[in-house]
Structure formats: C-alpha cells, structure tokens
Coordinates of C-alpha atoms and ligand atoms in Angstrom, one line a residue:
X32 CA 68.6 5.9 30.6
X33 CA 70.6 2.7 31.3
X34 CA 69.3 -0.2 33.0
X35 CA 70.8 -3.8 33.8
X36 CA 69.9 -7.1 34.7
X37 CA 72.2 -10.0 36.2
X38 CA 75.3 -9.1 37.0
X39 CA 76.8 -8.2 39.9
X40 CA 76.8 -4.2 41.4
X41 CA 74.1 -3.8 38.6
X42 CA 74.3 0.2 39.8
X43 CA 78.2 0.3 38.7
X44 CA 77.1 -0.8 35.2
X45 CA 74.4 2.1 35.2
X46 CA 76.8 4.5 36.4
X47 CA 79.0 3.9 33.8
X48 CA 76.5 3.6 31.2
X49 CA 74.4 7.1 32.0
X50 CA 78.3 8.5 32.0
X51 CA 77.9 7.6 28.4
X52 CA 74.6 9.2 27.7
X53 CA 75.7 12.2 29.7
X54 CA 75.3 14.3 26.7
X55 CA 71.2 13.4 26.5
X56 CA 71.4 15.0 30.1
X57 CA 73.7 16.8 32.4
X58 CA 70.9 19.1 34.8
X59 CA 70.8 15.4 37.0
X60 CA 70.9 11.9 37.4
X61 CA 69.2 9.1 39.1
X62 CA 69.9 5.4 39.9
X63 CA 67.3 3.2 41.6
X64 CA 68.3 -0.7 42.2
X65 CA 67.5 -3.9 43.9
X66 CA 68.7 -6.4 45.8
X67 CA 66.7 -8.8 47.2
X68 CA 67.5 -8.7 51.0
X69 CA 68.2 -4.5 51.0
X70 CA 65.3 -4.5 48.5
X71 CA 64.8 -1.3 46.4
X72 CA 66.4 2.0 46.8
X73 CA 67.5 5.1 45.1
X74 CA 69.6 8.1 44.8
X75 CA 69.1 11.1 43.1
X76 CA 71.6 14.0 42.4
X77 CA 72.1 17.4 40.6
X78 CA 74.9 17.6 38.4
X79 CA 77.2 15.2 36.1
X80 CA 77.5 11.3 36.7
X81 CA 80.8 11.2 37.4
X82 CA 81.3 13.8 40.4
X83 CA 78.1 11.8 42.0
X84 CA 78.0 7.8 41.2
X85 CA 80.9 6.9 40.7
X86 CA 81.5 7.8 45.0
X87 CA 81.8 4.2 47.3
X88 CA 79.8 5.5 49.9
X89 CA 76.9 6.7 47.5
X90 CA 76.9 3.4 45.2
X91 CA 77.4 1.0 48.2
X92 CA 74.1 2.1 49.2
X93 CA 72.6 0.7 45.5
X94 CA 73.3 -2.5 45.5
X95 CA 71.8 -5.5 43.9
X96 CA 71.8 -7.1 40.2
X97 CA 69.2 -4.8 38.9
X98 CA 69.3 -1.3 38.7
X99 CA 68.2 1.3 36.0
X100 CA 68.8 5.3 36.0
X101 CA 68.4 8.4 34.2
X102 CA 70.3 11.5 33.4
X103 CA 67.9 14.7 33.2
X104 CA 67.3 16.9 30.7
X105 CA 64.3 19.5 30.9
X106 CA 61.7 18.9 28.3
X107 CA 58.6 18.8 31.0
X108 CA 58.3 19.7 34.7
X109 CA 60.1 22.3 36.1
X110 CA 63.2 24.0 34.6
X111 CA 66.4 23.7 36.7
X112 CA 66.6 22.9 39.9
X113 CA 63.9 20.6 41.4
X114 CA 65.1 17.4 42.9
X115 CA 61.7 15.8 43.1
X116 CA 61.6 16.1 39.1
X117 CA 64.3 13.5 39.0
X118 CA 64.0 10.1 37.1
X119 CA 63.6 7.3 37.6
X120 CA 60.2 7.4 39.0
X121 CA 59.0 5.2 41.8
X122 CA 55.4 3.4 43.0
X123 CA 54.8 0.9 45.3
X124 CA 52.0 -1.2 44.4
X125 CA 50.4 -4.0 46.3
X126 CA 52.1 -7.1 43.7
X127 CA 55.9 -4.9 44.7
X128 CA 57.2 -2.0 43.6
X129 CA 58.5 -0.5 40.1
X130 CA 60.6 2.2 38.9
X131 CA 60.4 3.8 36.0
X132 CA 62.7 5.8 33.7
X133 CA 61.2 7.7 30.5
X134 CA 62.6 9.6 27.6
X135 CA 60.7 11.6 25.2
X136 CA 58.0 14.0 26.2
X137 CA 54.1 13.1 26.6
X138 CA 52.0 15.2 24.6
X139 CA 48.8 14.5 26.7
X140 CA 50.3 15.3 29.9
X141 CA 48.3 17.9 31.3
X142 CA 45.1 16.2 30.7
X143 CA 46.3 12.8 31.9
X144 CA 47.4 14.6 35.1
X145 CA 44.0 17.1 35.7
X146 CA 42.3 13.9 35.4
X147 CA 44.7 11.8 37.4
X148 CA 44.2 14.4 40.3
X149 CA 40.1 14.7 40.2
X150 CA 40.2 10.9 40.5
X151 CA 42.7 11.1 43.8
X152 CA 46.2 10.8 42.9
X153 CA 48.9 12.5 44.5
X154 CA 51.5 14.0 42.2
X155 CA 55.2 14.6 43.7
X156 CA 56.9 15.9 41.0
X157 CA 56.1 18.4 38.0
X158 CA 57.0 15.6 34.9
X159 CA 54.8 14.7 32.8
X160 CA 56.5 10.8 33.4
X161 CA 55.0 10.6 36.7
X162 CA 51.8 10.1 35.5
X163 CA 52.7 6.8 33.6
X164 CA 52.8 6.1 37.5
X165 CA 49.7 6.9 38.5
X166 CA 48.2 5.6 35.5
X167 CA 49.5 2.1 35.9
X168 CA 48.6 2.2 39.8
X169 CA 44.6 2.6 38.5
X170 CA 45.2 -0.5 36.2
X171 CA 43.5 -3.8 37.3
X172 CA 46.2 -5.7 35.3
X173 CA 47.5 -8.5 37.7
X174 CA 51.0 -7.7 37.2
X175 CA 53.3 -4.7 36.8
X176 CA 54.2 -5.3 32.7
X177 CA 50.0 -5.4 32.1
X178 CA 49.8 -2.3 33.7
X179 CA 52.5 -0.8 32.0
X180 CA 51.1 -1.8 28.8
X181 CA 47.2 -0.5 30.3
X182 CA 49.0 3.1 30.8
X183 CA 50.7 3.5 28.1
X184 CA 48.0 2.8 25.9
X185 CA 46.2 6.1 27.5
X186 CA 49.5 8.1 27.0
X187 CA 50.2 10.0 23.6
X188 CA 53.4 11.5 22.4
X189 CA 57.1 10.0 22.6
X190 CA 58.4 7.6 24.9
X191 CA 61.1 5.4 25.4
X192 CA 60.9 3.9 28.6
X193 CA 63.8 1.7 31.3
X194 CA 61.8 0.5 33.7
X195 CA 62.1 -2.1 36.3
X196 CA 60.1 -4.2 39.6
X197 CA 62.2 -6.6 41.7
X198 CA 62.9 -9.1 39.4
X199 CA 62.5 -7.9 35.8
X200 CA 63.8 -5.0 34.1
X201 CA 61.4 -3.5 31.0
X202 CA 62.0 -1.3 27.8
X203 CA 59.2 -0.1 25.9
X204 CA 59.3 2.2 22.9
X205 CA 56.2 3.9 21.3
X206 CA 54.4 2.8 18.8
X207 CA 56.2 5.6 16.0
X208 CA 59.8 5.0 17.6
X209 CA 60.3 8.3 18.4
X210 CA 63.0 8.3 20.8
X211 CA 66.1 5.0 20.4
X212 CA 66.4 2.4 22.5
X213 CA 69.0 -0.3 22.1
X214 CA 69.1 -4.3 23.7
X215 CA 72.6 -5.4 24.6
X216 CA 73.8 -8.6 26.2
X217 CA 76.8 -8.3 29.3
X218 CA 78.4 -11.8 30.4
X219 CA 74.8 -13.5 31.6
X220 CA 72.8 -10.9 32.1
X221 CA 71.3 -8.2 29.8
X222 CA 71.3 -4.0 29.5
X223 CA 68.4 -1.4 28.1
X224 CA 70.5 1.4 26.4
X225 CA 69.3 4.7 24.8
X226 CA 72.5 4.6 22.7
X227 CA 74.8 2.0 21.9
X228 CA 77.7 3.9 22.6
X229 CA 76.9 3.3 26.2
X230 CA 76.4 -0.7 25.3
X231 CA 80.1 0.1 24.8
X232 CA 81.4 1.2 27.7
X233 CA 80.7 -1.6 29.9
X234 CA 81.6 -4.1 27.2
X235 CA 78.5 -5.4 26.7
X236 CA 77.4 -6.5 23.1
X237 CA 75.0 -4.7 21.0
X238 CA 72.2 -7.2 20.5
X239 CA 69.3 -5.1 18.6
X240 CA 66.9 -2.2 19.2
X241 CA 63.9 -2.1 20.5
X242 CA 61.2 -2.2 17.7
X243 CA 58.9 0.7 17.6
X244 CA 55.9 -0.2 20.1
X245 CA 57.6 -3.4 21.6
X246 CA 57.8 -3.9 24.7
X247 CA 60.7 -6.4 26.1
X248 CA 60.3 -7.9 29.9
X249 CA 63.5 -9.2 30.6
X250 CA 64.7 -11.6 33.5
X251 CA 67.7 -13.5 34.6
X252 CA 66.4 -16.3 32.5
X253 CA 65.3 -14.7 29.1
X254 CA 63.6 -12.1 27.3
X255 CA 59.7 -12.2 26.2
X256 CA 58.7 -9.7 23.7
X257 CA 55.3 -8.2 23.6
X258 CA 53.3 -5.7 21.0
X259 CA 51.0 -3.8 23.0
X260 CA 50.3 -1.1 20.5
X261 CA 48.3 -0.8 17.5
X262 CA 50.6 -1.3 14.7
X263 CA 51.9 2.3 12.8
X264 CA 54.4 3.5 10.6
X265 CA 57.6 4.1 12.3
X266 CA 58.7 7.8 12.7
X267 CA 62.1 8.1 14.2
X268 CA 63.4 11.5 15.2
X269 CA 65.7 12.4 12.2
X270 CA 67.7 15.1 14.9
X271 CA 69.4 12.1 16.8
X272 CA 70.9 11.8 13.0
X273 CA 72.1 15.3 13.3
X274 CA 72.6 16.1 16.6
X275 CA 71.2 14.5 19.4
X276 CA 72.8 11.0 19.4
X277 CA 76.5 10.8 19.7
X278 CA 78.5 10.2 16.8
X279 CA 80.0 6.4 18.1
X280 CA 76.5 4.9 18.3
X281 CA 74.7 3.2 15.8
X282 CA 70.9 4.0 14.5
X283 CA 69.1 1.6 12.3
X284 CA 72.5 -0.2 11.5
X285 CA 74.1 3.1 11.1
X286 CA 77.0 4.7 12.2
X287 CA 75.8 8.6 13.2
X288 CA 79.3 9.4 12.7
X289 CA 78.9 8.3 9.0
X290 CA 75.7 9.7 8.4
X291 CA 76.9 13.1 10.0
X292 CA 79.6 13.1 7.5
X293 CA 76.9 12.3 4.1
X294 CA 74.8 15.3 5.6
X295 CA 78.1 17.6 4.9
X296 CA 78.8 16.1 1.2
X297 CA 74.7 16.4 0.8
X298 CA 75.2 20.3 1.9
X299 CA 78.4 20.8 0.0
X300 CA 76.9 19.7 -3.4
X301 CA 73.4 21.6 -3.0
X302 CA 75.3 24.6 -1.5
X303 CA 78.9 25.3 -3.2
X304 CA 81.1 28.2 -2.5
X305 CA 84.4 29.7 -2.9
X306 CA 86.6 30.1 -0.2
X307 CA 89.7 28.9 1.5
X308 CA 88.6 27.0 4.6
X309 CA 86.1 24.7 5.9
X310 CA 85.9 24.7 9.4
X311 CA 83.4 23.2 12.1
X312 CA 81.5 24.2 14.7
X313 CA 83.0 22.0 17.7
X314 CA 81.6 19.6 18.4
X315 CA 78.8 18.4 16.5
X316 CA 79.5 20.4 13.3
X317 CA 82.4 18.4 12.4
X318 CA 81.5 15.1 11.1
X319 CA 79.3 17.5 8.6
X320 CA 82.3 19.6 8.1
X321 CA 84.7 16.9 7.5
X322 CA 82.2 15.4 4.6
X323 CA 81.7 19.2 3.4
X324 CA 85.4 19.4 3.0
X325 CA 85.8 16.4 1.4
X326 CA 83.1 16.7 -1.3
X327 CA 84.2 20.2 -1.7
X328 CA 87.5 19.9 -2.1
X329 CA 88.6 23.2 0.2
X330 CA 90.9 22.5 2.7
X331 CA 89.6 21.4 6.6
X332 CA 90.6 23.0 9.7
X333 CA 89.9 23.8 13.6
X334 CA 89.3 27.6 13.3
X335 CA 87.5 27.3 16.3
X336 CA 88.4 25.1 19.4
X337 CA 86.4 23.6 22.2
X338 CA 87.1 24.2 25.8
X339 CA 86.3 20.2 26.8
X340 CA 85.7 21.2 30.3
X341 CA 82.3 22.6 29.1
X342 CA 79.1 21.2 28.1
X343 CA 76.8 21.8 25.6
X344 CA 76.0 25.3 25.8
X345 CA 72.3 25.1 24.5
X346 CA 71.0 22.1 27.1
X347 CA 71.4 24.8 30.6
X348 CA 68.0 26.1 30.8
X349 CA 68.3 29.8 31.5
X350 CA 68.9 32.2 28.8
X351 CA 71.9 33.9 31.2
X352 CA 73.4 31.0 31.2
X353 CA 73.6 29.9 27.6
X354 CA 74.2 33.6 26.9
X355 CA 77.7 33.3 28.4
X356 CA 78.1 29.7 27.5
X357 CA 79.5 30.0 24.0
X358 CA 82.3 32.3 24.8
X359 CA 83.4 29.6 27.7
X360 CA 83.1 27.1 25.7
X361 CA 84.5 28.1 22.3
X362 CA 87.4 30.2 21.3
X363 CA 89.0 31.2 17.6
X364 CA 92.3 30.4 16.3
X365 CA 93.7 33.1 14.7
X366 CA 96.7 32.1 12.9
X367 CA 94.7 29.2 11.3
X368 CA 91.7 32.2 10.2
X369 CA 93.6 35.7 9.5
X370 CA 93.1 36.9 6.0
X371 CA 91.1 34.1 4.8
X372 CA 87.2 33.1 3.5
X373 CA 86.3 30.6 5.7
X374 CA 83.0 27.9 6.0
X375 CA 81.5 27.5 9.2
X376 CA 79.5 24.7 9.6
X377 CA 77.2 23.9 12.1
X378 CA 74.3 21.4 12.9
X379 CA 71.6 23.6 13.1
X380 CA 70.6 27.0 13.7
X381 CA 67.8 27.4 16.7
X382 CA 67.7 30.8 18.5
X383 CA 70.6 32.2 16.0
X384 CA 72.4 33.3 19.3
X385 CA 75.2 30.8 18.5
X386 CA 75.6 31.8 15.1
X387 CA 75.9 35.6 16.1
X388 CA 78.5 35.0 18.3
X389 CA 80.4 32.8 16.4
X390 CA 80.4 35.1 13.2
X391 CA 81.8 38.1 15.4
X392 CA 84.5 35.7 17.0
X393 CA 85.6 34.9 13.7
X394 CA 85.4 38.2 12.2
X395 CA 87.4 40.0 15.1
X396 CA 90.3 37.2 14.3
X397 CA 90.6 38.5 10.7
X398 CA 88.4 36.3 8.5
X399 CA 88.4 38.1 5.1
X400 CA 84.3 36.4 4.4
X401 CA 82.1 34.4 6.6
X402 CA 79.7 31.7 5.1
X403 CA 77.5 29.3 7.1
X404 CA 76.8 26.0 6.1
X405 CA 74.0 24.3 8.2
X406 CA 73.9 20.3 7.9
X407 CA 70.1 20.5 8.8
X408 CA 66.9 22.6 7.5
X409 CA 65.6 25.6 9.1
X410 CA 64.5 24.1 12.2
X411 CA 61.1 26.5 12.0
X412 CA 58.6 24.4 14.5
X413 CA 59.4 23.6 18.2
X414 CA 59.6 19.7 19.4
X415 CA 56.8 18.1 21.6
X416 CA 58.8 14.6 21.7
X417 CA 61.8 15.1 24.2
X418 CA 63.7 17.6 22.4
X419 CA 64.0 21.1 23.8
X420 CA 63.3 23.5 21.5
X421 CA 62.3 27.0 22.6
X422 CA 58.4 28.2 21.4
X423 CA 58.2 28.9 18.5
X424 CA 58.4 32.9 18.3
X425 CA 61.9 32.3 20.2
X426 CA 63.1 30.6 16.6
X427 CA 65.1 32.4 14.1
X428 CA 63.7 30.4 11.0
X429 CA 60.2 30.9 12.4
X430 CA 59.9 34.1 11.8
X431 CA 62.8 34.5 8.8
X432 CA 63.1 33.8 5.3
X433 CA 66.7 32.1 4.6
X434 CA 68.0 35.8 3.2
X435 CA 66.6 37.2 6.2
X436 CA 68.8 35.5 8.4
X437 CA 71.4 35.8 6.6
X438 CA 71.0 39.6 7.0
X439 CA 70.2 39.3 10.4
X440 CA 73.4 37.6 11.0
X441 CA 75.4 39.6 8.9
X442 CA 77.3 37.0 6.9
X443 CA 78.4 37.1 3.7
X444 CA 75.9 33.7 2.6
X445 CA 74.0 31.6 4.9
X446 CA 72.5 28.4 3.2
X447 CA 71.1 24.7 5.1
X448 CA 70.5 21.1 3.4
X449 CA 67.2 20.5 2.1
X450 CA 65.0 18.3 3.8
X451 CA 65.6 15.9 0.9
X452 CA 69.3 16.6 1.0
X453 CA 68.8 15.2 4.5
X454 CA 66.7 11.9 3.6
X455 CA 69.0 11.1 0.8
X456 CA 72.2 11.7 3.8
X457 CA 70.5 9.6 6.2
X458 CA 70.0 6.4 3.3
X459 CA 66.6 7.4 2.3
X460 CA 67.8 7.3 -1.9
X461 CA 64.7 8.8 -3.2
X462 CA 64.1 11.3 -0.8
X463 CA 61.0 12.6 1.6
X464 CA 57.7 11.6 0.7
X465 CA 58.2 9.1 -1.9
X466 CA 57.6 6.1 -0.1
X467 CA 60.6 6.0 1.6
X468 CA 60.6 4.9 5.6
X469 CA 59.4 8.6 7.0
X470 CA 61.2 10.2 10.2
X471 CA 59.6 12.8 12.2
X472 CA 61.1 15.9 11.0
X473 CA 58.4 18.4 12.7
X474 CA 61.2 20.7 13.6
X475 CA 61.6 21.4 10.0
X476 CA 58.2 20.6 8.0
X477 CA 55.6 21.5 10.7
X478 CA 54.0 18.1 10.2
X479 CA 53.3 16.8 14.0
X480 CA 52.8 12.7 13.8
X481 CA 50.8 12.6 16.7
X482 CA 48.9 16.5 17.7
X483 CA 50.5 17.8 20.5
X484 CA 47.0 17.8 22.4
X485 CA 48.6 20.0 25.4
X486 CA 49.8 22.5 23.3
X487 CA 46.9 22.7 20.9
X488 CA 44.9 23.7 23.9
X489 CA 47.1 26.1 25.2
X490 CA 46.7 27.8 21.7
X491 CA 49.4 26.4 20.2
X492 CA 48.3 26.7 15.9
X493 CA 49.4 23.2 13.9
X494 CA 50.2 24.1 10.5
X495 CA 47.3 23.7 7.9
X496 CA 47.9 20.5 5.7
X497 CA 48.9 21.2 2.8
Ligands
LIG664 P1 71.6 28.9 19.0 O1 72.2 29.2 19.4 O2 69.7 28.7 19.8 O3 71.1 29.3 17.4 O4 71.7 27.1 19.2 C1 72.2 26.4 18.2 C2 73.4 25.5 18.6 O5 72.9 24.7 19.8 C3 73.9 24.2 17.6 O6 75.2 24.9 17.2 C4 73.5 23.2 17.8 O7 75.3 22.8 18.2 C5 72.6 23.4 19.3 N1 71.4 22.5 19.7 C6 70.4 23.1 18.5 N2 69.3 22.3 19.1 C7 69.5 21.8 20.3 C8 68.9 21.4 21.6 N3 67.7 20.7 21.2 N4 69.6 20.9 23.0 C9 70.9 21.3 23.0 N5 71.7 21.7 21.9 C10 71.3 22.2 20.7

C-alpha cells in the first residue's frame, strides 16, 4: 500500500511506490486520487503496476494532490480474477467519500459480513476488507476518521490501512502492529508506505514507523496522531523479516538484508555440515546463504540462476501455475555444481514443492550431495493475518518430522533454524519467551495472538495451550 498527500499529481508517486512494493502482490493493482475539480477518480487493473500505471492515458484520469494505491495478493475473497476484489475500496458518505486500502487479514470478517448483510449492507466484493467501509457507513460519528476508528474497533486480526478522504491521508496499524506501515516526507507533502523501499524510489525521506495501534491523520497542514484501541504488546510478523519484506527495507530500525544475513549465520552455527559450496535458492534465500557461507567458511556460489523476468512463483494462486513456475524461474549453473557437495539455503519450506524440484535439478546437474538448510523454522501452521499459506494439511511440516521431511525430499540432510535462533538473528539476544519483544510467529509455533474466529467456526483446531 502506498499513499501521498501534498504533491502535484500524487497518483504518479503512488504508481512508483506500488512498483517498488510489487513483491507484496502481483495479481492486480489499484489507485484512487482526489482533485478539487475532478473529485474522486479510481482505476483498477489486473497485472503488474509497470504494465498499467505507466500509461499517460490512464494516469491523466487520476489527477490531484492526494492519492492512495494497493497491490493485490489474494489471501481472502476470490482467488484469481475478480476486478471487484481489487482495492482501494471506495464509499460515499454524507460527509464525503473515502477510499481504503488494507494489508492483512480480518479474522472475524465472515461473522461481520453476515451481520452487515442482515442489516441491509450491499457488498460489492468478496474481500474481507470491504467490511470496514460498511461498518463506517453505519457509524454515528461525525467525521470520517472517527467513523473509521469506530469501524476498526469491531475488526479482529491484522490490519495496516492507508485511506483517504477529500483532504486527508489516513494511516492505521492494528493494536498488535502485525503488518508494517511507515511514514515518509516528500517536499511539502507526506507519504505512507508498507515498506521503506518504496519511499526510496520517490526520493522521500523516511520519518518513522506508524506505531502499533496508532492512527495518523495527515493533511497538507500537518499530522495528528490518535490511539483508538486498547494498548497491547506489539506482535510484528516475524515472517516479514524472513521472506515477505524486501531486503533493502528497514524494519524497526534494522536492515532486512542484515537480519537475513544474520539468520544465515545462526543457521550455520546451529546446523553445520561438511560441504564444498553454499548455494542460495534465489532471490529470497540469498542473504541467508551469504551469512551461512561467511560463518561456515565454505565458498558461496550462484549454483542456481534466476530468470529475472518471472515473478515470485508461490504468489500465483493456482497449483498448476505454481508447478510450472519453478522451472520457468530457476535454472542450474551446471559448471559450478558438478561433482560438488552442495548446501542449498532457502528461506522456507511450505508445501515442499520447490525444494523437491530444486533438489532434482541439482542432482541432474551432477552434484555429489545435496544438503538443505532453511532460514526459518518448519512452517507447521497457516497464517490468518495476511500471508497466503495453504491449509494445514498441505504444509509439509504439519504432518512430518524433520527426519521424515528429509526422507520425503530424498536429500542428504535437511535442517531448519530453531525459533530461538531466529529470535537471536532478529536482534532478540535472549531468544523467545525471555522477556524480549515477541513477534507473531504463529506459522512456526501455532500460537495465534488473535484467535482466528472465522476459521475456528469452520472447524480449524488451534493448538492446545502447553
Ligand atoms: P513450497 O514449494 O510450497 O515449499 O514453497 C516454498 C517457497 O515459496 C520458498 O522458497 C519461499 O521462498 C516461497 N514462499 C514461502 N512462503 C511464501 C508466501 N506466503 N508467499 C509467496 N512465496 C512464499
């Protein structure tokens, strides 16, 4: 998500910001702008930002000094093609219109939706995020930020939000601060972004993170800060450090690249192995492989080469496309691999599809041994807060032990970093559960900081307390 206020042709800045955030969603994108003469305008398109929001004919339809945008990655609503699910969503209220973009996942969206429909709301999409607009419409508050506060107090789960009225740019993070949101300064204007890498692309200066539970209301005159929720300990998503964020972003004052490199260092300390080559599964495994090679003293080499014209495989919604994706995206550098004992470093194993295929490619290229080292603990639980993970029974680590996974993948060894090791790498020297800031690590631990109530109603069994 990206939003800008106080610059000429804000939508052009938003398009650039969204381009830098394309890794967070590749299916579709949307921009809403406001101009005193033209009013609100919006455009939603399937495909990459660069293929749509670079055309002058489209950008001219989005004038004004205020704009927000979103790139879509379906975690809720219909998978794949439905333009009605593409954000930002827009609502017209008695005090003027408002548009909303949401990153995260609302865990009580089904029950809210049922209740709202019974009370007369007409939904336009299958998206969980649309509930917020309908809750705002029913609020009795006098202005849009207060209506949004009212609405968000009813919402459970993870939500970072970038929204706009005719004159205001609004940013909110849920009380646990699960998903990121940062503030930047550009000339006399302001920007809100999911990650700092998108501030860099427009030449904006990074100011600070929006705090967990904070709402900022920004006009051309300045910023107001509100805290509409009950204060809680924050639980930022640890998987943003492992995989989701871009390595050139800064989270909590730390470089994501440096954290990933440190994960590789911890991984090598915990799980050493005698081998000839440390090879990343590009691109997400690369910083951890650099750390692993440095710590182990084993040479680093690009044994797998990525075709830069393919997107992230996993992010494509259907199984068929995902299966083709690995070969379209990655190829083996035979000359480097042949005859070597290879350590493959990847950020995560989810279904195990990628690891199986890569192992086969490496063996076909003549590797003597294949050892997997994974820069996250086993992903044994689905995420209900905005990362698209499959159902629990499709997660390799939900049904198999580490040894069984090793056998299933037919590799010489397979080891994961421990959860404590991961905490050490993100800067919490004492490890987990030791009075250090806690993250949301539900995908690894099964401990969900907000009960996923819709899923529980559908029969999902949360882990029993230990
Ligand atoms: P799998 O083949 O299902 O084991 O997928 C593992 C690969 O997908 C890893 O190499 C990760 O880089 C990538 N990955 C893991 N989680 C996600 C996610 N939620 N969205 C997109 N890609 C992911």
